[in-house]
Amino acid sequence: MNLDPHKQAFDRDGFVIVPQLLTSDELAELRANLDRYVREVVPTLPDSEAFYLERSRPDTLKQLQHMGRDAYFNDYRRHPKWLALAQMLLGEEAKAEEPEWFGKPPGFPSPTPPHQDNYYFCLTPPHVVTVWLAQDVVDEENGCLRYVRGSHQQGVRPHGRSNILGFSQGISDFGPADHEKEVSIHLQPGDAVAHHGNTIHRAEPNRSAARNRRAFAIVYKGVSCQRDEEAFARYKAALAAQHELM
């Protein structure tokens, strides 16, 4: 794949769509292993690693973290296509975090608050990119991602407690000027969108009658990144307090 044309858009906008990052066969293999993981591994996980909108209903699975403990997903973060994309966008060598999975089941008022990933990561310089791959058709009806174009160039904005499971903090001063710059991201299964760690993004609830909105994501951090340990400790304390509350 020739990924170079995506670099200019990423640097300008803070995000870029990569159509069909995975072939149909590659997507089928990933889906099969995600199904296996949900079926066999998720029932054994603590609440801090598998979030449900309703714990008694398996179909309301919302988010999975720390998937690298599974051999397949530990190896997957070094997938050559994903790693090549991340390193090209960051302009340096990068290391992958553990994969994550995001679901947005229909019928629940569960928006994703406006936020910046690097508020959670606390990295400087912010050479970090999230590659987010659609498992389903993603559009406005079932809660597509919405990016504020160019927001990665403005630094990290103030965040406050969101009270939304899986997203402990949201931007506290998000307003009309942000909405005016928003771009809705429509994807087909196998398409990916990559966004900078400082890019503001959010998603509406899934308002469809029966369509899920599932996605698999990996965060890649450039080797030049250093974490602000004090800021990260404050974030982790806030996260633990919210999980306890919810």
Tab-separated table of N, CA and C in Angstrom, residues 14-115:
chain	number	residue	atom	x	y	z
A	14	GLY	N	-5.364	16.750	11.271
A	14	GLY	CA	-5.313	16.003	12.529
A	14	GLY	C	-5.937	14.632	12.438
A	15	PHE	N	-6.390	14.248	11.250
A	15	PHE	CA	-6.965	12.921	11.026
A	15	PHE	C	-6.905	12.615	9.539
A	16	VAL	N	-7.013	11.333	9.206
A	16	VAL	CA	-7.071	10.932	7.801
A	16	VAL	C	-7.771	9.584	7.698
A	17	ILE	N	-8.622	9.427	6.693
A	17	ILE	CA	-9.289	8.155	6.424
A	17	ILE	C	-8.409	7.328	5.498
A	18	VAL	N	-8.258	6.052	5.818
A	18	VAL	CA	-7.509	5.118	4.983
A	18	VAL	C	-8.480	4.036	4.522
A	19	PRO	N	-9.040	4.171	3.303
A	19	PRO	CA	-10.015	3.173	2.837
A	19	PRO	C	-9.374	1.791	2.718
A	20	GLN	N	-10.125	0.803	3.215
A	20	GLN	CA	-9.734	-0.607	3.089
A	20	GLN	C	-8.277	-0.838	3.508
A	21	LEU	N	-7.982	-0.437	4.737
A	21	LEU	CA	-6.671	-0.760	5.303
A	21	LEU	C	-6.469	-2.268	5.320
A	22	LEU	N	-7.548	-2.999	5.578
A	22	LEU	CA	-7.491	-4.461	5.568
A	22	LEU	C	-8.254	-5.016	4.369
A	23	THR	N	-7.731	-6.083	3.795
A	23	THR	CA	-8.463	-6.807	2.753
A	23	THR	C	-9.623	-7.558	3.397
A	24	SER	N	-10.516	-8.097	2.583
A	24	SER	CA	-11.654	-8.849	3.117
A	24	SER	C	-11.192	-10.057	3.918
A	25	ASP	N	-10.130	-10.738	3.452
A	25	ASP	CA	-9.619	-11.897	4.185
A	25	ASP	C	-8.983	-11.480	5.516
A	26	GLU	N	-8.242	-10.374	5.502
A	26	GLU	CA	-7.622	-9.891	6.739
A	26	GLU	C	-8.679	-9.448	7.745
A	27	LEU	N	-9.739	-8.802	7.259
A	27	LEU	CA	-10.821	-8.385	8.139
A	27	LEU	C	-11.550	-9.596	8.703
A	28	ALA	N	-11.773	-10.626	7.886
A	28	ALA	CA	-12.453	-11.836	8.347
A	28	ALA	C	-11.652	-12.515	9.454
A	29	GLU	N	-10.338	-12.563	9.316
A	29	GLU	CA	-9.499	-13.175	10.358
A	29	GLU	C	-9.588	-12.377	11.659
A	30	LEU	N	-9.520	-11.046	11.553
A	30	LEU	CA	-9.621	-10.208	12.740
A	30	LEU	C	-10.975	-10.386	13.411
A	31	ARG	N	-12.044	-10.374	12.625
A	31	ARG	CA	-13.386	-10.552	13.191
A	31	ARG	C	-13.523	-11.886	13.910
A	32	ALA	N	-12.979	-12.951	13.321
A	32	ALA	CA	-13.072	-14.280	13.932
A	32	ALA	C	-12.377	-14.291	15.296
A	33	ASN	N	-11.248	-13.624	15.384
A	33	ASN	CA	-10.537	-13.594	16.654
A	33	ASN	C	-11.198	-12.660	17.664
A	34	LEU	N	-11.808	-11.589	17.192
A	34	LEU	CA	-12.585	-10.751	18.096
A	34	LEU	C	-13.780	-11.514	18.648
A	35	ASP	N	-14.457	-12.269	17.799
A	35	ASP	CA	-15.584	-13.085	18.263
A	35	ASP	C	-15.117	-14.108	19.292
A	36	ARG	N	-13.978	-14.742	19.022
A	36	ARG	CA	-13.426	-15.710	19.977
A	36	ARG	C	-13.110	-15.043	21.304
A	37	TYR	N	-12.502	-13.876	21.238
A	37	TYR	CA	-12.118	-13.160	22.455
A	37	TYR	C	-13.357	-12.803	23.289
A	38	VAL	N	-14.384	-12.295	22.620
A	38	VAL	CA	-15.614	-11.925	23.328
A	38	VAL	C	-16.282	-13.163	23.922
A	39	ARG	N	-16.265	-14.250	23.193
A	39	ARG	CA	-16.924	-15.485	23.633
A	39	ARG	C	-16.167	-16.188	24.762
A	40	GLU	N	-14.844	-16.271	24.643
A	40	GLU	CA	-14.066	-17.104	25.557
A	40	GLU	C	-13.316	-16.330	26.643
A	41	VAL	N	-12.838	-15.131	26.316
A	41	VAL	CA	-11.981	-14.404	27.244
A	41	VAL	C	-12.752	-13.389	28.077
A	42	VAL	N	-13.665	-12.652	27.442
A	42	VAL	CA	-14.358	-11.568	28.139
A	42	VAL	C	-15.080	-12.037	29.400
A	43	PRO	N	-15.734	-13.216	29.413
A	43	PRO	CA	-16.398	-13.641	30.657
A	43	PRO	C	-15.452	-13.806	31.845
A	44	THR	N	-14.157	-13.913	31.595
A	44	THR	CA	-13.188	-14.102	32.681
A	44	THR	C	-12.564	-12.790	33.147
A	45	LEU	N	-12.884	-11.660	32.488
A	45	LEU	CA	-12.206	-10.394	32.763
A	45	LEU	C	-12.856	-9.633	33.921
A	46	PRO	N	-12.073	-8.835	34.646
A	46	PRO	CA	-12.653	-7.947	35.667
A	46	PRO	C	-13.415	-6.801	35.019
A	47	ASP	N	-14.248	-6.145	35.817
A	47	ASP	CA	-15.065	-5.043	35.300
A	47	ASP	C	-14.215	-3.903	34.750
A	48	SER	N	-12.985	-3.764	35.227
A	48	SER	CA	-12.125	-2.671	34.774
A	48	SER	C	-11.587	-2.886	33.370
A	49	GLU	N	-11.792	-4.082	32.780
A	49	GLU	CA	-11.275	-4.370	31.446
A	49	GLU	C	-12.375	-4.667	30.435
A	50	ALA	N	-13.603	-4.860	30.893
A	50	ALA	CA	-14.732	-5.109	29.996
A	50	ALA	C	-15.925	-4.317	30.513
A	51	PHE	N	-16.285	-3.260	29.791
A	51	PHE	CA	-17.355	-2.365	30.220
A	51	PHE	C	-18.655	-2.712	29.499
A	52	TYR	N	-19.733	-2.863	30.268
A	52	TYR	CA	-21.063	-3.113	29.715
A	52	TYR	C	-21.981	-1.956	30.087
A	53	LEU	N	-22.886	-1.608	29.171
A	53	LEU	CA	-23.915	-0.635	29.515
A	53	LEU	C	-24.884	-1.234	30.527
A	54	GLU	N	-25.149	-2.551	30.383
A	54	GLU	CA	-25.898	-3.304	31.388
A	54	GLU	C	-25.159	-4.616	31.606
A	55	ARG	N	-24.581	-4.792	32.779
A	55	ARG	CA	-23.680	-5.921	33.028
A	55	ARG	C	-24.359	-7.260	32.795
A	56	SER	N	-25.679	-7.331	32.973
A	56	SER	CA	-26.388	-8.601	32.829
A	56	SER	C	-26.721	-8.934	31.379
A	57	ARG	N	-26.415	-8.010	30.449
A	57	ARG	CA	-26.739	-8.215	29.035
A	57	ARG	C	-25.467	-8.219	28.186
A	58	PRO	N	-25.016	-9.386	27.723
A	58	PRO	CA	-23.796	-9.453	26.921
A	58	PRO	C	-23.832	-8.600	25.659
A	59	ASP	N	-25.034	-8.363	25.113
A	59	ASP	CA	-25.132	-7.590	23.876
A	59	ASP	C	-24.869	-6.103	24.091
A	60	THR	N	-24.694	-5.670	25.344
A	60	THR	CA	-24.431	-4.257	25.613
A	60	THR	C	-22.945	-4.004	25.906
A	61	LEU	N	-22.076	-4.926	25.485
A	61	LEU	CA	-20.638	-4.726	25.655
A	61	LEU	C	-20.224	-3.421	24.975
A	62	LYS	N	-19.524	-2.568	25.711
A	62	LYS	CA	-19.219	-1.217	25.233
A	62	LYS	C	-17.736	-0.995	24.951
A	63	GLN	N	-16.859	-1.593	25.761
A	63	GLN	CA	-15.434	-1.305	25.582
A	63	GLN	C	-14.596	-2.417	26.193
A	64	LEU	N	-13.497	-2.745	25.512
A	64	LEU	CA	-12.530	-3.723	26.007
A	64	LEU	C	-11.158	-3.081	26.045
A	65	GLN	N	-10.436	-3.310	27.135
A	65	GLN	CA	-9.086	-2.777	27.280
A	65	GLN	C	-8.104	-3.905	27.568
A	66	HIS	N	-6.811	-3.618	27.440
A	66	HIS	CA	-5.737	-4.569	27.779
A	66	HIS	C	-5.870	-5.893	27.032
A	67	MET	N	-6.187	-5.811	25.754
A	67	MET	CA	-6.380	-7.027	24.966
A	67	MET	C	-5.065	-7.726	24.620
A	68	GLY	N	-3.940	-7.078	24.895
A	68	GLY	CA	-2.647	-7.661	24.591
A	68	GLY	C	-2.290	-8.870	25.431
A	69	ARG	N	-3.079	-9.172	26.439
A	69	ARG	CA	-2.827	-10.375	27.232
A	69	ARG	C	-3.166	-11.645	26.457
A	70	ASP	N	-3.957	-11.472	25.411
A	70	ASP	CA	-4.271	-12.575	24.505
A	70	ASP	C	-3.160	-12.672	23.459
A	71	ALA	N	-2.672	-13.885	23.185
A	71	ALA	CA	-1.514	-14.063	22.296
A	71	ALA	C	-1.761	-13.468	20.911
A	72	TYR	N	-2.955	-13.700	20.356
A	72	TYR	CA	-3.232	-13.193	19.008
A	72	TYR	C	-3.152	-11.674	18.983
A	73	PHE	N	-3.797	-11.006	19.947
A	73	PHE	CA	-3.843	-9.549	19.921
A	73	PHE	C	-2.521	-8.929	20.377
A	74	ASN	N	-1.757	-9.633	21.176
A	74	ASN	CA	-0.424	-9.153	21.503
A	74	ASN	C	0.440	-9.095	20.246
A	75	ASP	N	0.350	-10.116	19.405
A	75	ASP	CA	1.099	-10.123	18.145
A	75	ASP	C	0.520	-9.123	17.144
A	76	TYR	N	-0.811	-8.929	17.192
A	76	TYR	CA	-1.467	-8.109	16.164
A	76	TYR	C	-0.991	-6.662	16.186
A	77	ARG	N	-0.604	-6.172	17.336
A	77	ARG	CA	-0.203	-4.753	17.384
A	77	ARG	C	1.052	-4.475	16.572
A	78	ARG	N	1.741	-5.531	16.145
A	78	ARG	CA	2.898	-5.361	15.257
A	78	ARG	C	2.553	-5.692	13.812
A	79	HIS	N	1.262	-5.720	13.482
A	79	HIS	CA	0.809	-5.973	12.113
A	79	HIS	C	1.496	-4.974	11.175
A	80	PRO	N	2.124	-5.459	10.111
A	80	PRO	CA	2.932	-4.548	9.275
A	80	PRO	C	2.159	-3.395	8.672
A	81	LYS	N	0.907	-3.591	8.279
A	81	LYS	CA	0.139	-2.490	7.690
A	81	LYS	C	-0.135	-1.396	8.729
A	82	TRP	N	-0.541	-1.817	9.898
A	82	TRP	CA	-0.860	-0.859	10.952
A	82	TRP	C	0.391	-0.093	11.379
A	83	LEU	N	1.480	-0.828	11.587
A	83	LEU	CA	2.711	-0.202	12.044
A	83	LEU	C	3.274	0.749	10.986
A	84	ALA	N	3.220	0.355	9.712
A	84	ALA	CA	3.716	1.219	8.640
A	84	ALA	C	2.909	2.511	8.566
A	85	LEU	N	1.595	2.413	8.711
A	85	LEU	CA	0.742	3.607	8.686
A	85	LEU	C	1.090	4.537	9.838
A	86	ALA	N	1.192	3.992	11.030
A	86	ALA	CA	1.463	4.816	12.206
A	86	ALA	C	2.814	5.519	12.099
A	87	GLN	N	3.838	4.778	11.683
A	87	GLN	CA	5.172	5.363	11.612
A	87	GLN	C	5.282	6.399	10.504
A	88	MET	N	4.561	6.176	9.404
A	88	MET	CA	4.562	7.169	8.336
A	88	MET	C	3.887	8.464	8.810
A	89	LEU	N	2.779	8.359	9.521
A	89	LEU	CA	2.070	9.550	9.982
A	89	LEU	C	2.856	10.299	11.057
A	90	LEU	N	3.519	9.558	11.933
A	90	LEU	CA	4.270	10.192	13.014
A	90	LEU	C	5.641	10.681	12.569
A	91	GLY	N	6.150	10.102	11.488
A	91	GLY	CA	7.467	10.496	11.000
A	91	GLY	C	8.606	9.961	11.832
A	92	GLU	N	8.365	8.897	12.564
A	92	GLU	CA	9.407	8.280	13.379
A	92	GLU	C	8.974	6.863	13.760
A	93	GLU	N	9.895	6.107	14.310
A	93	GLU	CA	9.553	4.787	14.802
A	93	GLU	C	8.542	4.915	15.928
A	94	ALA	N	7.695	3.887	16.048
A	94	ALA	CA	6.633	3.950	17.048
A	94	ALA	C	6.429	2.584	17.685
A	95	LYS	N	5.892	2.628	18.887
A	95	LYS	CA	5.558	1.406	19.616
A	95	LYS	C	4.058	1.387	19.882
A	96	ALA	N	3.479	0.192	19.776
A	96	ALA	CA	2.035	0.046	19.931
A	96	ALA	C	1.650	-0.235	21.378
A	97	GLU	N	0.558	0.375	21.794
A	97	GLU	CA	-0.075	0.018	23.055
A	97	GLU	C	-0.943	-1.232	22.840
A	98	GLU	N	-1.526	-1.739	23.909
A	98	GLU	CA	-2.408	-2.896	23.772
A	98	GLU	C	-3.666	-2.508	22.999
A	99	PRO	N	-4.145	-3.390	22.125
A	99	PRO	CA	-5.359	-3.077	21.360
A	99	PRO	C	-6.567	-2.852	22.265
A	100	GLU	N	-7.527	-2.111	21.718
A	100	GLU	CA	-8.797	-1.853	22.392
A	100	GLU	C	-9.941	-2.119	21.418
A	101	TRP	N	-11.102	-2.316	21.971
A	101	TRP	CA	-12.306	-2.552	21.164
A	101	TRP	C	-13.402	-1.651	21.698
A	102	PHE	N	-14.171	-1.062	20.771
A	102	PHE	CA	-15.252	-0.148	21.149
A	102	PHE	C	-16.558	-0.581	20.499
A	103	GLY	N	-17.582	-0.728	21.304
A	103	GLY	CA	-18.914	-1.007	20.786
A	103	GLY	C	-19.848	0.147	21.118
A	104	LYS	N	-20.834	0.354	20.265
A	104	LYS	CA	-21.876	1.351	20.532
A	104	LYS	C	-23.207	0.698	20.193
A	105	PRO	N	-23.751	-0.094	21.147
A	105	PRO	CA	-24.979	-0.840	20.869
A	105	PRO	C	-26.169	0.089	20.623
A	106	PRO	N	-27.117	-0.347	19.799
A	106	PRO	CA	-28.302	0.484	19.554
A	106	PRO	C	-29.214	0.518	20.773
A	107	GLY	N	-29.975	1.591	20.881
A	107	GLY	CA	-30.991	1.661	21.911
A	107	GLY	C	-30.531	2.205	23.248
A	108	PHE	N	-29.319	2.746	23.330
A	108	PHE	CA	-28.821	3.287	24.592
A	108	PHE	C	-28.341	4.720	24.384
A	109	PRO	N	-28.686	5.629	25.312
A	109	PRO	CA	-28.212	7.015	25.213
A	109	PRO	C	-26.766	7.104	25.698
A	110	SER	N	-25.852	6.642	24.863
A	110	SER	CA	-24.451	6.553	25.279
A	110	SER	C	-23.553	7.290	24.292
A	111	PRO	N	-23.480	8.628	24.403
A	111	PRO	CA	-22.583	9.381	23.523
A	111	PRO	C	-21.133	9.227	23.970
A	112	THR	N	-20.220	9.543	23.087
A	112	THR	CA	-18.799	9.661	23.431
A	112	THR	C	-18.522	11.151	23.600
A	113	PRO	N	-18.088	11.596	24.762
A	113	PRO	CA	-17.912	13.038	24.973
A	113	PRO	C	-16.747	13.589	24.159
A	114	PRO	N	-16.776	14.870	23.832
A	114	PRO	CA	-15.630	15.460	23.131
A	114	PRO	C	-14.394	15.375	24.026
A	115	HIS	N	-13.313	14.863	23.463
A	115	HIS	CA	-12.102	14.686	24.252
A	115	HIS	C	-10.888	14.638	23.339
